[in-house]
Amino acid sequence: MSIDMSQFYQAFFDEAEELLAEAEHLLLALDLDNPDSEDLNAIFRAAHSIKGGAATFGMTDMAEITHVLENLLDKIRKNEMALTGEHVDTFLEAKDVLNSQLEGHRSGADVDRDVQEEVKRKLKALSEGKPVSAAAEMAAAAASAAAPAAPKPAVVAPAAVVDKMRHYNIDVKALSEKDTANLEGELGLLGDVSSKRLDNGHVAFSLKTEDSEDDIISICAFIVEPEDIKITLQSAAAAPGAAAAPADGKQRYNIEVPELSDKDAENLKSELALLGDVSISKAGGKTIFALTTEDSKDSIESICSFVVDLETLVIKDAPSASAAAPAEDLAVASNGFIEGDGFGFFEPITPPPAAPAAEPEPEPAKPVEAAPAPVIEKKPAAAKKEVEKAAAVETTSIRVGVEKVDQLINLVGELVITQAMLEERISKLDPVTHEDLLNSLGQLTRNTRDLQESVMSIRMMPMDYVFSRFPRMVRDLATRLGKKVEFVTSGAATELDKGLIERIVDPLTHLVRNSIDHGIEVPDVRHQSGKNETGRLSLSASNRGGNIVIEVTDDGAGLNRERILSKAKQSGLPVSDTMPDSDVWQLIFAPGFSTAEQVTDVSGRGVGMDVVKRNVSAMGGVIDIRSALGYGTTMSISLPLTLAILDGMSVSLGDNMYVVPLNLIVETMQPQATDIKTVTGAGFMVHVRGEYLPIIPLYSLFNQPTQITNPVDGVLVIIEAEGKKAALFVDGLVGQQQVVIKSLETNYRKVPGVSGATIMGDGSVALILDVPTIIKMGQNNNSEGVYQ
Amino acid sequence: MSSITESGNNTNDGVTNAKEFLTFVLGNEEYGLEILKVQEIRGYDAVTKIANTPEFIKGVVNLRGRIVPIVDLRIKFNLGKVEYNEFTVVIILNLNGRIVGMVVDGVSDVMSLQPNQIRAVPDIVASIDTKYIVGLASVEEKMFILVDIEQLMSSTDMELMDSVAMH
Amino acid sequence: MAKTILAVDDSGSLRQMVAFSLTAAGYQVVQAVDGQDGLNKARDQVVDLVLTDQNMPNMDGLTLIKSLRGMSSYQKVPILMLTTESSDEMKAKGRAAGANGWLVKPFDPKRLIDVVQKVIG
């Protein structure tokens, strides 16, 4: 079976990124004199986890760094080494390197090899108890890097060596005496080596080294073919049930001699006891000494030679495995474990017989029981410490793809719609006879709303994300323009949908620039007008109803009505001197409109305000201006809290249903014939509360057949957008409900007058009306006289 | 389909190059389109009309939560009688992630064609513009017009996508 | 009936890989994020095999193994350690805790499946 590992990469990237961030956070908070052992454990674990993942997913560069990092951290957390500032610095460096490696794997970015090697070298040096900074050390490291096979200096702290010391058995096919000597010499560079010629002509080397199997293979490759070499990692100790010994570098031997008299046995035991821990047992006509010692076989032999004939002496590296036909790729290692490539079993395990194609049952491979009484918990304190690990830093966030959140929001939206439909249907029932049902529904309604709110909040981000980038910009800009500006923000905690937050940055930047450039006067001018020389610019965000309102306010010169009007006339825009202020201010959003007397390089080219407006509209928002000449200007952007859901009014037209955004509806009415007037060149108008509003018949705008063509028979929905009102004429109102907005453009295209679509309770599709565009389309329709 | 087998044996690499085509009927002509572009085949459901669109764009439907446009090629190419009943077939295409439904007169078969079974387009006139036709295939006395459906559906003629200048 | 395997690892990516591979090989996989979670899940349902990482927050692998061996229903259930430390010290500790074997990380899905098949078929 082949499994594509790359499918797990993303999960690993996210996980590693999170672990690195967490590790960095902990590192920065570490108290050097008294580091919290839980924190050290957590940092160790982060390195450990990344190493595991990196190795599994084939990101060897990360695995290498985390490996040395982990070694060093392990020593520190086990109190074998005291934590220093140098450690922390190097850890942070390593963290940065890992981050860049991660980025390298994620996006293919280049990673600086030298930096990686440097960090690896530092970590290695530190774990050997050496300083990393001195130039001499650098040189030494470079020299040793150039001669990797050089013998390890003997000065390294024992603790640093023993951990990594491995005992390999190297079996090499037929080898001449000379080659054997050569190879032994080469292997001697790696560590302690001894050789033995076997009966089958093979030569067995026994090598104790810190280096890896690969290093051994590359050394051997000078003399023998790699396929003629078989390397097995022999456990340095730890016979089953025996002392967990390798930590102290000792080796276990079983020394077999022909059965000795009790006296001789005692003598030899006391001699051997000089070398290490020894125990004695008898089996099969032999006396067996189990010895744990740091000394070599030679020392054992010389000791034994006082008592027994060396011809009859057998020294084995560990308890012999007295049986066991190994199953397939499993080999019974000298420690009695059944080992395969990268895994192993302490005892034979057979799949249950019921299993199909069960492996042939291996013969029981009971390890020799002659081993001395096990001393399992040799270091109870250490073991206890392991066990006592309490809850470390808990993960306080999870990473979820935005699309998953959006899907959730969509689903909840559908749920809200279903719930709304239920509510509507049930409202027609008699509340007395259905009291229980109504109560339950009330509960459902509340739960649904809560659920919706919670789900929506997942996508919400504080406005601070946007606000925080302004102080610097304001300062720089004010300095450049020779103005004094005090910048204040409020409501930075107000939350807004992530999608909107990202899109609001540009329009806001533009407005802030405009305020500093055109709004706030230079200190002289301000002084002359009796104002504080320092202008005030404020940026605020607040929730108002279902919307979020973001305002940019300055106490500058304010907009000049006369100048805007005259400029508009020059530009050929349709204006009148009696226009209300709000309409005049909207003129500055016309493409190409600018009243700035001087075009500056900051703003004032007239490019931008129309773009600002378009961006805000595209977000479903509106922008309003309040201004007083000489006192300042407020630009107010009102945005929906989210893009995904809309409060709408469904209206009917012929066989179809449309949704009008509720926030753009002023009111709805069934007009009387007397309210309706015909205006030449402007079609029908309706008289509403002292105003005459153009009537936009949706059926003619959308060319859709309907029975109702006289406004008196239908309904007028008074809509307002961008400071303009109109009366949309539809067949009837269906109801108010929340709808989930779906884009038409995903599979189709933009349709004029339609901002999106939604799916109704019955599964049919309803189009959502784009109110600002409809008002514009209505004007064109009327002026072209299409509508009679 | 013996003809396919025979010609398939003529070339060694032919097997790997074989493409499967879904054949469908429009008026009196039989067409084929690459089956990899087909997401599913459905009946015709009520659509939501879209204002001010050409007649062949029937509107949009809800396909498991996605808003999918439906075009009627019979109207677009003035073929046959345009009726909507329980036999009307809609081929749902997945064109690089864009889902589009297309109404045809019927779906007939899936056939596997070797490259050497596909002939160049002569100057004969099919109802569909030759620039959207990749070739002709004759199988068992029948001729199929192979359409590059992606090209056709994304063309400005179909008015299914935004033109660049719109905003 | 598919055999059930409890996979305990605090690394989500590795756990997913293990779960995916074993599921693909026809096993049912219960995932746990640390020793404590593993112990809870083992209590809920007796599984056919436990694969556990050693180094985990809240409860490490050795403690989990010991705790499982303390439960009567887990006396005979095979337990394998997944460990980056292939040291004999770790093996000895694992054995003492009651593990049946070990698997050295990193491993590829194929080897994982091989080993699991050797143990529970």
mmCIF file of N, CA, C and O in Angstrom, chain B residues 104-156:
data_model
loop_
_atom_site.group_PDB
_atom_site.id
_atom_site.type_symbol
_atom_site.label_atom_id
_atom_site.label_comp_id
_atom_site.label_asym_id
_atom_site.label_seq_id
_atom_site.Cartn_x
_atom_site.Cartn_y
_atom_site.Cartn_z
ATOM 1 N N VAL B 104 -29.821 19.719 -22.770
ATOM 2 C CA VAL B 104 -29.684 19.109 -24.101
ATOM 3 C C VAL B 104 -30.917 18.251 -24.358
ATOM 4 O O VAL B 104 -31.734 18.028 -23.462
ATOM 5 N N ASP B 105 -31.025 17.753 -25.596
ATOM 6 C CA ASP B 105 -32.196 16.944 -25.920
ATOM 7 C C ASP B 105 -32.110 15.551 -25.311
ATOM 8 O O ASP B 105 -33.120 14.914 -25.064
ATOM 9 N N GLY B 106 -30.898 15.087 -25.117
ATOM 10 C CA GLY B 106 -30.765 13.766 -24.513
ATOM 11 C C GLY B 106 -29.303 13.386 -24.403
ATOM 12 O O GLY B 106 -28.442 13.963 -25.072
ATOM 13 N N VAL B 107 -29.050 12.428 -23.529
ATOM 14 C CA VAL B 107 -27.690 11.939 -23.367
ATOM 15 C C VAL B 107 -27.705 10.507 -23.859
ATOM 16 O O VAL B 107 -28.589 9.733 -23.509
ATOM 17 N N SER B 108 -26.766 10.126 -24.758
ATOM 18 C CA SER B 108 -26.870 8.789 -25.316
ATOM 19 C C SER B 108 -25.898 7.770 -24.746
ATOM 20 O O SER B 108 -26.288 6.687 -24.378
ATOM 21 N N ASP B 109 -24.622 8.094 -24.653
ATOM 22 C CA ASP B 109 -23.672 7.018 -24.390
ATOM 23 C C ASP B 109 -22.361 7.605 -23.884
ATOM 24 O O ASP B 109 -22.126 8.804 -23.966
ATOM 25 N N VAL B 110 -21.518 6.714 -23.385
ATOM 26 C CA VAL B 110 -20.141 7.101 -23.120
ATOM 27 C C VAL B 110 -19.285 6.268 -24.040
ATOM 28 O O VAL B 110 -19.443 5.051 -24.108
ATOM 29 N N MET B 111 -18.444 6.902 -24.807
ATOM 30 C CA MET B 111 -17.591 6.117 -25.705
ATOM 31 C C MET B 111 -16.136 6.512 -25.521
ATOM 32 O O MET B 111 -15.805 7.624 -25.144
ATOM 33 N N SER B 112 -15.290 5.506 -25.769
ATOM 34 C CA SER B 112 -13.870 5.719 -25.618
ATOM 35 C C SER B 112 -13.275 5.888 -27.006
ATOM 36 O O SER B 112 -13.524 5.077 -27.896
ATOM 37 N N LEU B 113 -12.544 6.945 -27.210
ATOM 38 C CA LEU B 113 -11.993 7.219 -28.539
ATOM 39 C C LEU B 113 -10.479 7.325 -28.485
ATOM 40 O O LEU B 113 -9.927 7.972 -27.603
ATOM 41 N N GLN B 114 -9.833 6.651 -29.454
ATOM 42 C CA GLN B 114 -8.391 6.810 -29.618
ATOM 43 C C GLN B 114 -8.151 8.072 -30.442
ATOM 44 O O GLN B 114 -9.006 8.460 -31.233
ATOM 45 N N PRO B 115 -6.986 8.673 -30.262
ATOM 46 C CA PRO B 115 -6.701 9.892 -31.035
ATOM 47 C C PRO B 115 -6.885 9.677 -32.534
ATOM 48 O O PRO B 115 -7.372 10.551 -33.238
ATOM 49 N N ASN B 116 -6.523 8.476 -33.020
ATOM 50 C CA ASN B 116 -6.609 8.280 -34.461
ATOM 51 C C ASN B 116 -8.039 8.081 -34.948
ATOM 52 O O ASN B 116 -8.295 7.927 -36.131
ATOM 53 N N GLN B 117 -8.982 8.034 -34.028
ATOM 54 C CA GLN B 117 -10.385 7.941 -34.447
ATOM 55 C C GLN B 117 -10.987 9.327 -34.610
ATOM 56 O O GLN B 117 -12.125 9.469 -35.025
ATOM 57 N N ILE B 118 -10.218 10.321 -34.189
ATOM 58 C CA ILE B 118 -10.755 11.679 -34.261
ATOM 59 C C ILE B 118 -10.191 12.362 -35.485
ATOM 60 O O ILE B 118 -8.979 12.436 -35.676
ATOM 61 N N ARG B 119 -11.101 12.835 -36.327
ATOM 62 C CA ARG B 119 -10.665 13.485 -37.550
ATOM 63 C C ARG B 119 -10.778 14.995 -37.405
ATOM 64 O O ARG B 119 -11.540 15.488 -36.589
ATOM 65 N N ALA B 120 -10.002 15.643 -38.221
ATOM 66 C CA ALA B 120 -10.047 17.108 -38.196
ATOM 67 C C ALA B 120 -11.423 17.577 -38.661
ATOM 68 O O ALA B 120 -12.163 16.842 -39.314
ATOM 69 N N VAL B 121 -11.739 18.802 -38.328
ATOM 70 C CA VAL B 121 -13.055 19.329 -38.697
ATOM 71 C C VAL B 121 -13.003 19.818 -40.132
ATOM 72 O O VAL B 121 -12.187 20.666 -40.471
ATOM 73 N N PRO B 122 -13.850 19.284 -40.986
ATOM 74 C CA PRO B 122 -13.908 19.835 -42.346
ATOM 75 C C PRO B 122 -14.656 21.156 -42.302
ATOM 76 O O PRO B 122 -15.098 21.591 -41.237
ATOM 77 N N ASP B 123 -14.818 21.758 -43.396
ATOM 78 C CA ASP B 123 -15.496 23.060 -43.392
ATOM 79 C C ASP B 123 -17.009 22.946 -43.372
ATOM 80 O O ASP B 123 -17.704 23.917 -43.619
ATOM 81 N N ILE B 124 -17.486 21.746 -43.114
ATOM 82 C CA ILE B 124 -18.941 21.618 -43.032
ATOM 83 C C ILE B 124 -19.445 22.446 -41.871
ATOM 84 O O ILE B 124 -18.717 22.765 -40.944
ATOM 85 N N VAL B 125 -20.689 22.776 -41.973
ATOM 86 C CA VAL B 125 -21.215 23.662 -40.955
ATOM 87 C C VAL B 125 -22.003 22.871 -39.915
ATOM 88 O O VAL B 125 -22.977 22.204 -40.221
ATOM 89 N N ALA B 126 -21.544 22.901 -38.701
ATOM 90 C CA ALA B 126 -22.343 22.374 -37.598
ATOM 91 C C ALA B 126 -23.043 23.556 -36.974
ATOM 92 O O ALA B 126 -22.736 24.708 -37.278
ATOM 93 N N SER B 127 -23.981 23.266 -36.127
ATOM 94 C CA SER B 127 -24.709 24.375 -35.504
ATOM 95 C C SER B 127 -23.800 25.148 -34.565
ATOM 96 O O SER B 127 -24.007 26.317 -34.305
ATOM 97 N N ILE B 128 -22.809 24.452 -34.044
ATOM 98 C CA ILE B 128 -21.872 25.117 -33.142
ATOM 99 C C ILE B 128 -20.687 25.616 -33.959
ATOM 100 O O ILE B 128 -20.206 24.928 -34.865
ATOM 101 N N ASP B 129 -20.252 26.780 -33.678
ATOM 102 C CA ASP B 129 -19.120 27.396 -34.360
ATOM 103 C C ASP B 129 -17.918 26.439 -34.364
ATOM 104 O O ASP B 129 -17.596 25.847 -33.341
ATOM 105 N N THR B 130 -17.282 26.313 -35.516
ATOM 106 C CA THR B 130 -16.187 25.342 -35.623
ATOM 107 C C THR B 130 -15.035 25.628 -34.664
ATOM 108 O O THR B 130 -14.252 24.747 -34.375
ATOM 109 N N LYS B 131 -14.922 26.845 -34.172
ATOM 110 C CA LYS B 131 -13.800 27.108 -33.280
ATOM 111 C C LYS B 131 -13.952 26.403 -31.932
ATOM 112 O O LYS B 131 -12.999 26.290 -31.182
ATOM 113 N N TYR B 132 -15.164 25.929 -31.641
ATOM 114 C CA TYR B 132 -15.366 25.184 -30.398
ATOM 115 C C TYR B 132 -15.375 23.678 -30.639
ATOM 116 O O TYR B 132 -15.697 22.896 -29.750
ATOM 117 N N ILE B 133 -15.070 23.276 -31.882
ATOM 118 C CA ILE B 133 -15.128 21.852 -32.205
ATOM 119 C C ILE B 133 -13.708 21.315 -32.324
ATOM 120 O O ILE B 133 -12.870 21.888 -33.019
ATOM 121 N N VAL B 134 -13.434 20.246 -31.607
ATOM 122 C CA VAL B 134 -12.078 19.709 -31.646
ATOM 123 C C VAL B 134 -11.924 18.656 -32.732
ATOM 124 O O VAL B 134 -10.824 18.359 -33.157
ATOM 125 N N GLY B 135 -13.026 18.092 -33.176
ATOM 126 C CA GLY B 135 -12.887 17.109 -34.235
ATOM 127 C C GLY B 135 -14.177 16.332 -34.419
ATOM 128 O O GLY B 135 -15.198 16.607 -33.788
ATOM 129 N N LEU B 136 -14.109 15.407 -35.348
ATOM 130 C CA LEU B 136 -15.267 14.560 -35.630
ATOM 131 C C LEU B 136 -14.860 13.122 -35.384
ATOM 132 O O LEU B 136 -13.715 12.737 -35.612
ATOM 133 N N ALA B 137 -15.793 12.326 -34.935
ATOM 134 C CA ALA B 137 -15.499 10.914 -34.743
ATOM 135 C C ALA B 137 -16.609 10.096 -35.348
ATOM 136 O O ALA B 137 -17.793 10.430 -35.201
ATOM 137 N N SER B 138 -16.220 9.068 -36.083
ATOM 138 C CA SER B 138 -17.228 8.169 -36.638
ATOM 139 C C SER B 138 -17.170 6.861 -35.884
ATOM 140 O O SER B 138 -16.122 6.230 -35.803
ATOM 141 N N VAL B 139 -18.284 6.503 -35.326
ATOM 142 C CA VAL B 139 -18.343 5.228 -34.619
ATOM 143 C C VAL B 139 -19.621 4.539 -35.062
ATOM 144 O O VAL B 139 -20.709 5.102 -34.943
ATOM 145 N N GLU B 140 -19.460 3.338 -35.590
ATOM 146 C CA GLU B 140 -20.611 2.547 -36.044
ATOM 147 C C GLU B 140 -21.543 3.370 -36.911
ATOM 148 O O GLU B 140 -22.726 3.542 -36.603
ATOM 149 N N GLU B 141 -20.989 3.911 -37.960
ATOM 150 C CA GLU B 141 -21.785 4.637 -38.967
ATOM 151 C C GLU B 141 -22.316 5.974 -38.473
ATOM 152 O O GLU B 141 -22.960 6.684 -39.205
ATOM 153 N N LYS B 142 -22.120 6.260 -37.205
ATOM 154 C CA LYS B 142 -22.646 7.534 -36.714
ATOM 155 C C LYS B 142 -21.508 8.539 -36.608
ATOM 156 O O LYS B 142 -20.375 8.167 -36.308
ATOM 157 N N MET B 143 -21.865 9.787 -36.840
ATOM 158 C CA MET B 143 -20.834 10.807 -36.698
ATOM 159 C C MET B 143 -21.105 11.652 -35.447
ATOM 160 O O MET B 143 -22.241 12.040 -35.180
ATOM 161 N N PHE B 144 -20.045 11.854 -34.705
ATOM 162 C CA PHE B 144 -20.174 12.681 -33.497
ATOM 163 C C PHE B 144 -19.318 13.928 -33.643
ATOM 164 O O PHE B 144 -18.189 13.855 -34.144
ATOM 165 N N ILE B 145 -19.877 15.022 -33.236
ATOM 166 C CA ILE B 145 -19.114 16.266 -33.248
ATOM 167 C C ILE B 145 -18.555 16.466 -31.837
ATOM 168 O O ILE B 145 -19.318 16.546 -30.872
ATOM 169 N N LEU B 146 -17.228 16.485 -31.745
ATOM 170 C CA LEU B 146 -16.610 16.601 -30.420
ATOM 171 C C LEU B 146 -16.393 18.074 -30.082
ATOM 172 O O LEU B 146 -15.742 18.806 -30.819
ATOM 173 N N VAL B 147 -16.968 18.461 -28.974
ATOM 174 C CA VAL B 147 -16.980 19.884 -28.610
ATOM 175 C C VAL B 147 -15.971 20.143 -27.499
ATOM 176 O O VAL B 147 -15.849 19.358 -26.570
ATOM 177 N N ASP B 148 -15.257 21.242 -27.624
ATOM 178 C CA ASP B 148 -14.421 21.709 -26.511
ATOM 179 C C ASP B 148 -15.340 22.525 -25.608
ATOM 180 O O ASP B 148 -15.515 23.733 -25.778
ATOM 181 N N ILE B 149 -15.949 21.821 -24.660
ATOM 182 C CA ILE B 149 -17.038 22.434 -23.898
ATOM 183 C C ILE B 149 -16.550 23.583 -23.024
ATOM 184 O O ILE B 149 -17.251 24.557 -22.799
ATOM 185 N N GLU B 150 -15.310 23.459 -22.560
ATOM 186 C CA GLU B 150 -14.780 24.504 -21.694
ATOM 187 C C GLU B 150 -14.625 25.805 -22.476
ATOM 188 O O GLU B 150 -15.008 26.877 -22.032
ATOM 189 N N GLN B 151 -14.067 25.651 -23.669
ATOM 190 C CA GLN B 151 -13.889 26.807 -24.562
ATOM 191 C C GLN B 151 -15.233 27.444 -24.890
ATOM 192 O O GLN B 151 -15.389 28.659 -24.835
ATOM 193 N N LEU B 152 -16.189 26.585 -25.201
ATOM 194 C CA LEU B 152 -17.509 27.084 -25.580
ATOM 195 C C LEU B 152 -18.154 27.835 -24.418
ATOM 196 O O LEU B 152 -18.633 28.956 -24.572
ATOM 197 N N MET B 153 -18.124 27.215 -23.251
ATOM 198 C CA MET B 153 -18.843 27.804 -22.126
ATOM 199 C C MET B 153 -18.168 29.076 -21.620
ATOM 200 O O MET B 153 -18.813 29.911 -21.014
ATOM 201 N N SER B 154 -16.866 29.174 -21.819
ATOM 202 C CA SER B 154 -16.219 30.379 -21.312
ATOM 203 C C SER B 154 -16.138 31.467 -22.379
ATOM 204 O O SER B 154 -15.594 32.522 -22.142
ATOM 205 N N SER B 155 -16.694 31.185 -23.546
ATOM 206 C CA SER B 155 -16.633 32.196 -24.606
ATOM 207 C C SER B 155 -17.591 33.345 -24.289
ATOM 208 O O SER B 155 -18.544 33.184 -23.533
ATOM 209 N N THR B 156 -17.303 34.473 -24.854
ATOM 210 C CA THR B 156 -18.179 35.628 -24.615
ATOM 211 C C THR B 156 -19.565 35.382 -25.197
ATOM 212 O O THR B 156 -20.543 35.930 -24.705
#
